[in-house]
mmCIF file of C-alpha atoms and ligand atoms in Angstrom:
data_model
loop_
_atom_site.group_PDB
_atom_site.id
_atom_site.type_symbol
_atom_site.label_atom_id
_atom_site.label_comp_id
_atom_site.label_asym_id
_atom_site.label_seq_id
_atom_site.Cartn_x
_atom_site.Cartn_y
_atom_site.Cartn_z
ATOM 1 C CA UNK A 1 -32.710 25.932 54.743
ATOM 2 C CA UNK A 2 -33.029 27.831 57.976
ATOM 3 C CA UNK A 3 -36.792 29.088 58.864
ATOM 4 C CA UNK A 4 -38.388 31.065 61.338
ATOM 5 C CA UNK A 5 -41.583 30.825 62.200
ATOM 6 C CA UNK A 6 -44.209 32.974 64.592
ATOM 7 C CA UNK A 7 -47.575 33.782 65.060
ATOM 8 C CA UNK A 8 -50.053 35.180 67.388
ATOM 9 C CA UNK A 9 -52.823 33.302 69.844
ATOM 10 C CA UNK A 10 -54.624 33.273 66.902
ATOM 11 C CA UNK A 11 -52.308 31.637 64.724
ATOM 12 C CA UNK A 12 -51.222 28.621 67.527
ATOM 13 C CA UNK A 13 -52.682 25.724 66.628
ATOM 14 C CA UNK A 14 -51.945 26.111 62.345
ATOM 15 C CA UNK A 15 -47.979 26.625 63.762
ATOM 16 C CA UNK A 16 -48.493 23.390 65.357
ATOM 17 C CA UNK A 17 -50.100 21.640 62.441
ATOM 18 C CA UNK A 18 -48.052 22.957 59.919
ATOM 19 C CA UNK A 19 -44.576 22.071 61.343
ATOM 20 C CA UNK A 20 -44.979 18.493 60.726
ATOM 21 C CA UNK A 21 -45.081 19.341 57.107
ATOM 22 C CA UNK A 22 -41.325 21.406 57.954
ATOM 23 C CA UNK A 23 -40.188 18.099 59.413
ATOM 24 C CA UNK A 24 -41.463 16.354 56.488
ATOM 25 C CA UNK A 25 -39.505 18.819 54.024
ATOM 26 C CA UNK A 26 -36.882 18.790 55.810
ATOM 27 C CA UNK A 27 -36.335 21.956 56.919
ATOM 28 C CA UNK A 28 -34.485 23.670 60.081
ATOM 29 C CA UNK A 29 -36.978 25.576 61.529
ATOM 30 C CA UNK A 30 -36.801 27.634 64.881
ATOM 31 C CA UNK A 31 -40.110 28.921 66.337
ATOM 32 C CA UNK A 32 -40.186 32.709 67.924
ATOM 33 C CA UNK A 33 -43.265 32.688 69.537
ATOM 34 C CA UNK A 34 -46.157 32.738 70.774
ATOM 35 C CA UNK A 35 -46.504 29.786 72.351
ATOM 36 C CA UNK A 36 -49.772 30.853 74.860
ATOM 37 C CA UNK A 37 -53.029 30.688 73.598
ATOM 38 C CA UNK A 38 -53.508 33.900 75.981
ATOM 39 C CA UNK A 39 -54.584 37.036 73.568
ATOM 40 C CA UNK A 40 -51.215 39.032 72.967
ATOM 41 C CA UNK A 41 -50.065 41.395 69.770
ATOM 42 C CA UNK A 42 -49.350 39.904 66.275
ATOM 43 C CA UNK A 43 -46.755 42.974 65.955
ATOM 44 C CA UNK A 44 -44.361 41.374 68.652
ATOM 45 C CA UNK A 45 -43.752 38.352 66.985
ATOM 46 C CA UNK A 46 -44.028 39.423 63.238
ATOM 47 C CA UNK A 47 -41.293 41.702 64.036
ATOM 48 C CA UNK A 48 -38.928 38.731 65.780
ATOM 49 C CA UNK A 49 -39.607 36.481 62.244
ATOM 50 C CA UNK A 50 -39.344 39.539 60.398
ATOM 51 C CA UNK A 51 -36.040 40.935 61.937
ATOM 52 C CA UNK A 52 -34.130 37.609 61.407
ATOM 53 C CA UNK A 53 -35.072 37.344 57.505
ATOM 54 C CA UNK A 54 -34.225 41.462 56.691
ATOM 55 C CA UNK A 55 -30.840 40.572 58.944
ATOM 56 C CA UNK A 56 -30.677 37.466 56.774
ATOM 57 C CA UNK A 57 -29.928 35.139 59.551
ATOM 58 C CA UNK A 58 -32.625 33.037 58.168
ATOM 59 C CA UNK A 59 -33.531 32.781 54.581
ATOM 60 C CA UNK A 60 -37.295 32.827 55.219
ATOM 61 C CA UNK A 61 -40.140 33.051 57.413
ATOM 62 C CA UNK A 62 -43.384 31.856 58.092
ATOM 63 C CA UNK A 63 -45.852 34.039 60.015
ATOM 64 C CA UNK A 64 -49.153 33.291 61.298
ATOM 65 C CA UNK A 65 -52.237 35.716 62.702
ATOM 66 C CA UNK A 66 -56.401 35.315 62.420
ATOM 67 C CA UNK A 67 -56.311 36.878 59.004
ATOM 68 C CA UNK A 68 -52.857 37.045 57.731
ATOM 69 C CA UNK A 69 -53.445 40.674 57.685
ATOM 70 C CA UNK A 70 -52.020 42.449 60.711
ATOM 71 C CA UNK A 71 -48.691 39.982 59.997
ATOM 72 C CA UNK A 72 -48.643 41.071 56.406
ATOM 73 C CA UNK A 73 -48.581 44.745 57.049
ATOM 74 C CA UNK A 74 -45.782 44.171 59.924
ATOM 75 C CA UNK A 75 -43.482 41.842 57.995
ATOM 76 C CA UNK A 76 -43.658 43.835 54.511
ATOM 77 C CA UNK A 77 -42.302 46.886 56.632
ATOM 78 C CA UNK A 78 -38.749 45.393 56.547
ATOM 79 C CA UNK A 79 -36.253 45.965 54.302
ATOM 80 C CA UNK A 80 -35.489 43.353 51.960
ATOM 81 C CA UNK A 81 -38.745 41.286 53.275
ATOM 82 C CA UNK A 82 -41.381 40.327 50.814
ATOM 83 C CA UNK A 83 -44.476 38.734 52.546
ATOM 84 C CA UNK A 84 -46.744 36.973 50.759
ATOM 85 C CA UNK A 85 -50.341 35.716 52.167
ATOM 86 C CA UNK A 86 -51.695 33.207 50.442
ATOM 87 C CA UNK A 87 -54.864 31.079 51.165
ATOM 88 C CA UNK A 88 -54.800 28.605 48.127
ATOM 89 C CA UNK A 89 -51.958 26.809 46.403
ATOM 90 C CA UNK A 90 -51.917 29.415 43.312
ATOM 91 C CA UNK A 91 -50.615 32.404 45.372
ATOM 92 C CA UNK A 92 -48.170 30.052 46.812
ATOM 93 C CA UNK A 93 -46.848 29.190 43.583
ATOM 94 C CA UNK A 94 -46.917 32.490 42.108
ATOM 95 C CA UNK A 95 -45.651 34.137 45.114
ATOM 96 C CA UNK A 96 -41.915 32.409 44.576
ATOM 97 C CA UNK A 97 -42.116 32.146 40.845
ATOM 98 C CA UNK A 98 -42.458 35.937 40.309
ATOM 99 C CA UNK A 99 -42.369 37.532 43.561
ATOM 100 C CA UNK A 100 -39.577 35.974 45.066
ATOM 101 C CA UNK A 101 -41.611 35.748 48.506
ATOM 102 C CA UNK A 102 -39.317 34.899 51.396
ATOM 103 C CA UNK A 103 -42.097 35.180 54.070
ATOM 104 C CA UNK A 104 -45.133 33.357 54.106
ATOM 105 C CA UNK A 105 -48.392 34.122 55.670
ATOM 106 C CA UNK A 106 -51.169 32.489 56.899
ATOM 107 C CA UNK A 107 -54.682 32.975 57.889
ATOM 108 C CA UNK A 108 -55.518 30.881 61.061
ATOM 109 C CA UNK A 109 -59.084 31.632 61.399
ATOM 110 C CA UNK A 110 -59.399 31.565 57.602
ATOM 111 C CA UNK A 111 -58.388 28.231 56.348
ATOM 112 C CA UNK A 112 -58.135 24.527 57.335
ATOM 113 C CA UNK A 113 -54.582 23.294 58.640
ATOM 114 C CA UNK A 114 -54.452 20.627 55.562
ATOM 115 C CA UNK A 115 -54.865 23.972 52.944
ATOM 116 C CA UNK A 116 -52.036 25.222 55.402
ATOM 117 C CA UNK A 117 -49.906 22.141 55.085
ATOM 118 C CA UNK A 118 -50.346 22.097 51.158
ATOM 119 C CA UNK A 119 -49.544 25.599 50.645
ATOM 120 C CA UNK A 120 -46.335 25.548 53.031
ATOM 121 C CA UNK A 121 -45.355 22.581 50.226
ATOM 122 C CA UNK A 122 -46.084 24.444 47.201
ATOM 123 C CA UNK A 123 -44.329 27.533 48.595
ATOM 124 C CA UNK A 124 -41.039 25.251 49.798
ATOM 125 C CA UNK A 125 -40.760 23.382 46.459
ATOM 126 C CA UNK A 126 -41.203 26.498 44.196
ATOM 127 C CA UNK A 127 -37.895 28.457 43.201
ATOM 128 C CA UNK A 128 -38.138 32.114 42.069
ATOM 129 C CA UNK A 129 -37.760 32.489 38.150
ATOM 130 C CA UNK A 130 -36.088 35.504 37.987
ATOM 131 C CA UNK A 131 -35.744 37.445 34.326
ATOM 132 C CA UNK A 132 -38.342 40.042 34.041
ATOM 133 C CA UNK A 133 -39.317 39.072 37.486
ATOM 134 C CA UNK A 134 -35.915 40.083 39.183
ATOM 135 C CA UNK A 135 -36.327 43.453 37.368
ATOM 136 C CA UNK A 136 -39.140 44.288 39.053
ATOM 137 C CA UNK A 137 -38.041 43.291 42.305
ATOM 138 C CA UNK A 138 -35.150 45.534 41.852
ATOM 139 C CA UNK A 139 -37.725 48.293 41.320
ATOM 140 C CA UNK A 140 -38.910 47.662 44.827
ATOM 141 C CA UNK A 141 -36.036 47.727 46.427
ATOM 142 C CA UNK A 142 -34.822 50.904 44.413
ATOM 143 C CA UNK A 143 -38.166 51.631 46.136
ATOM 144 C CA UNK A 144 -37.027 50.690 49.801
ATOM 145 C CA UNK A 145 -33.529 52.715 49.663
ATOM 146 C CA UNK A 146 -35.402 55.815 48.651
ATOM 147 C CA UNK A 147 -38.121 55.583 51.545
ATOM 148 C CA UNK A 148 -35.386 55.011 54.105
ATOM 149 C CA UNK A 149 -33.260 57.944 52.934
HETATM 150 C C1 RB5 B 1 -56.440 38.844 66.696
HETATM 151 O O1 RB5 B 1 -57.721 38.871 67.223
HETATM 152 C C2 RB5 B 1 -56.468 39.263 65.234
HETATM 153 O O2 RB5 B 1 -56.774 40.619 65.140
HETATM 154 C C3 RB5 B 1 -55.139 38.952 64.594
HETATM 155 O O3 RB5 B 1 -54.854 37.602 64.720
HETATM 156 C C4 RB5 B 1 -55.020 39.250 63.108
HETATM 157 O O4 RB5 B 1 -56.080 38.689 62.395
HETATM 158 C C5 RB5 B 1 -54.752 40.639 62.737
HETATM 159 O O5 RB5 B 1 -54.604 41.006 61.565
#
């Protein structure tokens, strides 16, 4: 599975600790910035992440700020994106099982980077479970197509 991953200067060092845990999964991730621990814009690299998952060159994408909120707002602006941000292992879970989630996002100044690591696992190992739950993401992208008319 092909990732991308990006966050802000406030998101650096939970990007670093969490990409062991890609390694560890197995996953091909490819990192889109920041890399500087100098203050810059979450937009900027929530769109790159975001871009590449609506374009579907990647099939998801994990996105980093202080919050999780400023990354949320950015991501879940692109078609066929559905960001989740999740702080425990619960929203993880549910965030695949019903919601299909194919971005992930984190709060850096929020929670520890072994909560981090644990959630990127739950999220990874959980597959979507469709039925009634693919019904009502086919509401929101009914949704999506009539916004963007
Ligand atoms: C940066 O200070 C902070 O505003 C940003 O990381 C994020 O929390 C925004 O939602």
């Amino acid at each position: 599975m092909k990732v991308a991953i990006g966050c802000d200067h406030a998101g650096i060092t939970m990007k670093n600790e969490i990409t062991p845990v890609l390694d560890e999964l197995d996953i091909d991730w490819e990192d889109f910035g920041t890399n500087s621990e100098k203050s810059c814009d979450y937009p900027d690299f929530g769109e790159r992440v975001s871009e590449e998952v609506s374009k579907g060159s990647v099939e998801r994408g994990i996105l980093i700020c202080g919050t999780g909120i400023g990354m949320s707002i950015v991501a879940n602006k692109f078609p066929g994106v559905r960001a989740a941000l999740c702080s425990e292992d619960y929203s993880a879970k549910m965030s695949r099982l019903h919601n299909d989630a194919n971005v992930l996002v984190l709060p850096g100044r929020i929670i520890d980077g072994n909560t981090a690591g644990n959630i990127v696992r739950v999220w990874f190992k959980t597959d979507f479970e469709g039925g009634r739950h693919q019904r009502r993401l086919d509401k929101i992208t009914a949704i999506e197509k009539r916004l963007n008319k």
